[in-house]
Coordinates of C-alpha atoms in Angstrom, one line a residue:
Q1 CA 88.0 14.4 86.4
V2 CA 90.0 16.4 82.7
Q3 CA 93.0 15.5 82.0
V4 CA 94.6 18.7 79.4
V5 CA 98.1 17.3 77.8
E6 CA 99.6 20.5 75.9
S7 CA 101.4 20.2 72.7
G8 CA 104.0 22.3 70.4
G9 CA 106.9 24.9 71.5
G10 CA 109.3 25.0 71.4
L11 CA 112.7 27.6 70.3
V12 CA 111.4 29.9 67.3
Q13 CA 113.1 33.5 66.2
A14 CA 111.9 37.1 67.2
G15 CA 108.9 37.6 64.8
G16 CA 108.0 33.7 63.8
S17 CA 105.2 31.3 65.2
L18 CA 104.2 28.8 66.7
R19 CA 101.6 27.6 67.4
L20 CA 100.3 25.6 71.0
S21 CA 97.8 22.4 71.4
C22 CA 96.1 21.2 74.5
A23 CA 94.0 17.9 74.1
A24 CA 91.1 17.6 76.8
S25 CA 89.9 15.0 77.8
T26 CA 86.4 15.7 77.0
T27 CA 84.8 17.3 75.1
I28 CA 85.6 20.7 75.7
F29 CA 82.2 22.1 75.2
R30 CA 81.6 20.7 79.2
L31 CA 83.8 22.7 80.2
N32 CA 83.1 25.8 81.0
I33 CA 86.1 27.5 80.3
I34 CA 89.7 26.5 78.9
G35 CA 92.5 28.5 78.6
W36 CA 96.5 29.0 78.4
Y37 CA 98.3 31.3 80.8
R38 CA 101.8 31.3 81.1
Q39 CA 104.7 32.0 83.5
A40 CA 108.6 33.1 83.1
P41 CA 111.1 32.8 85.6
G42 CA 110.9 35.4 88.4
K43 CA 107.6 35.9 87.4
Q44 CA 103.9 35.4 88.3
R45 CA 101.7 33.1 86.5
E46 CA 98.8 35.4 83.9
L47 CA 97.0 34.2 82.0
V48 CA 96.7 34.2 77.6
A49 CA 93.8 33.7 77.6
N50 CA 91.0 32.0 77.5
I51 CA 87.3 30.8 75.9
R52 CA 84.3 29.8 78.0
S53 CA 81.8 27.7 76.6
G54 CA 79.6 30.2 74.6
G55 CA 81.9 31.3 72.5
M56 CA 83.6 33.5 74.4
T57 CA 86.9 34.7 74.5
N58 CA 89.3 37.0 76.6
Y59 CA 93.1 38.4 75.9
A60 CA 95.6 38.9 78.5
D61 CA 96.4 43.3 76.2
S62 CA 100.1 41.7 75.6
V63 CA 98.9 39.5 73.4
K64 CA 95.8 40.3 71.8
G65 CA 96.2 41.2 67.8
R66 CA 99.3 38.8 68.3
F67 CA 97.9 35.0 69.7
T68 CA 94.4 33.7 69.3
I69 CA 92.4 31.0 70.2
S70 CA 89.9 28.5 69.6
R71 CA 88.5 25.3 69.2
D72 CA 88.6 22.6 66.9
N73 CA 85.3 22.3 66.6
A74 CA 85.7 18.9 64.4
K75 CA 87.1 17.2 67.2
N76 CA 86.4 18.9 69.9
T77 CA 88.5 18.2 72.3
V78 CA 91.0 20.7 71.1
V79 CA 92.3 24.2 71.7
Y80 CA 95.3 25.8 69.8
L81 CA 97.4 29.4 71.5
Q82 CA 97.8 30.4 67.6
M83 CA 101.0 33.1 68.5
N84 CA 101.8 34.9 65.5
S85 CA 104.4 37.8 65.8
L86 CA 107.0 36.2 68.8
K87 CA 108.7 38.3 71.3
P88 CA 111.6 37.5 72.9
E89 CA 108.7 38.6 76.1
D90 CA 107.1 35.8 75.5
T91 CA 108.9 32.7 76.9
A92 CA 108.1 31.1 79.2
V93 CA 106.4 28.0 79.8
Y94 CA 102.5 27.2 78.8
Y95 CA 99.8 25.3 80.9
C96 CA 96.3 24.8 80.0
N97 CA 93.5 25.1 82.3
A98 CA 90.7 23.9 82.1
K99 CA 87.4 25.1 84.8
W100 CA 84.4 22.5 84.8
G101 CA 80.8 21.9 87.4
T102 CA 77.9 23.8 88.0
Y103 CA 77.8 24.1 91.6
I104 CA 81.5 23.8 92.5
E105 CA 83.4 25.2 89.9
Y106 CA 87.0 22.5 89.5
E107 CA 89.6 22.9 87.8
K108 CA 92.9 21.2 86.6
W109 CA 96.3 22.2 84.7
G110 CA 98.5 20.4 82.1
Q111 CA 101.8 19.4 82.7
G112 CA 103.0 23.3 80.5
T113 CA 105.0 22.7 77.2
Q114 CA 107.7 25.4 77.2
V115 CA 108.3 28.4 74.3
T116 CA 111.2 30.2 74.0
V117 CA 111.3 32.7 71.8
S118 CA 115.2 34.5 70.2
S119 CA 116.0 38.2 69.3

């Protein structure tokens, strides 16, 4: 079973930047898709960005142009979420999610990392 562990959260002022890392227990090229979700207090978990095994990326409209998801091609097991121009509304717990499998799709969530953006 695949395991994923997030890191890189913290407190930052509005307009600042953070980079989150998601370390997988397998090469990310074996995953169907890996991505980031977030959940703010009192709100549903929502997709932030993901990347497919072929390299196609997808972003929530609210983060387009500010966030970038990328793979570490050297390490092959790490995915990053570069977050620029952060806003207070980006405050949430950010979760890494990995999906894999051919006939049956499995998924694994990380434990989450807190991102807090102060105004």
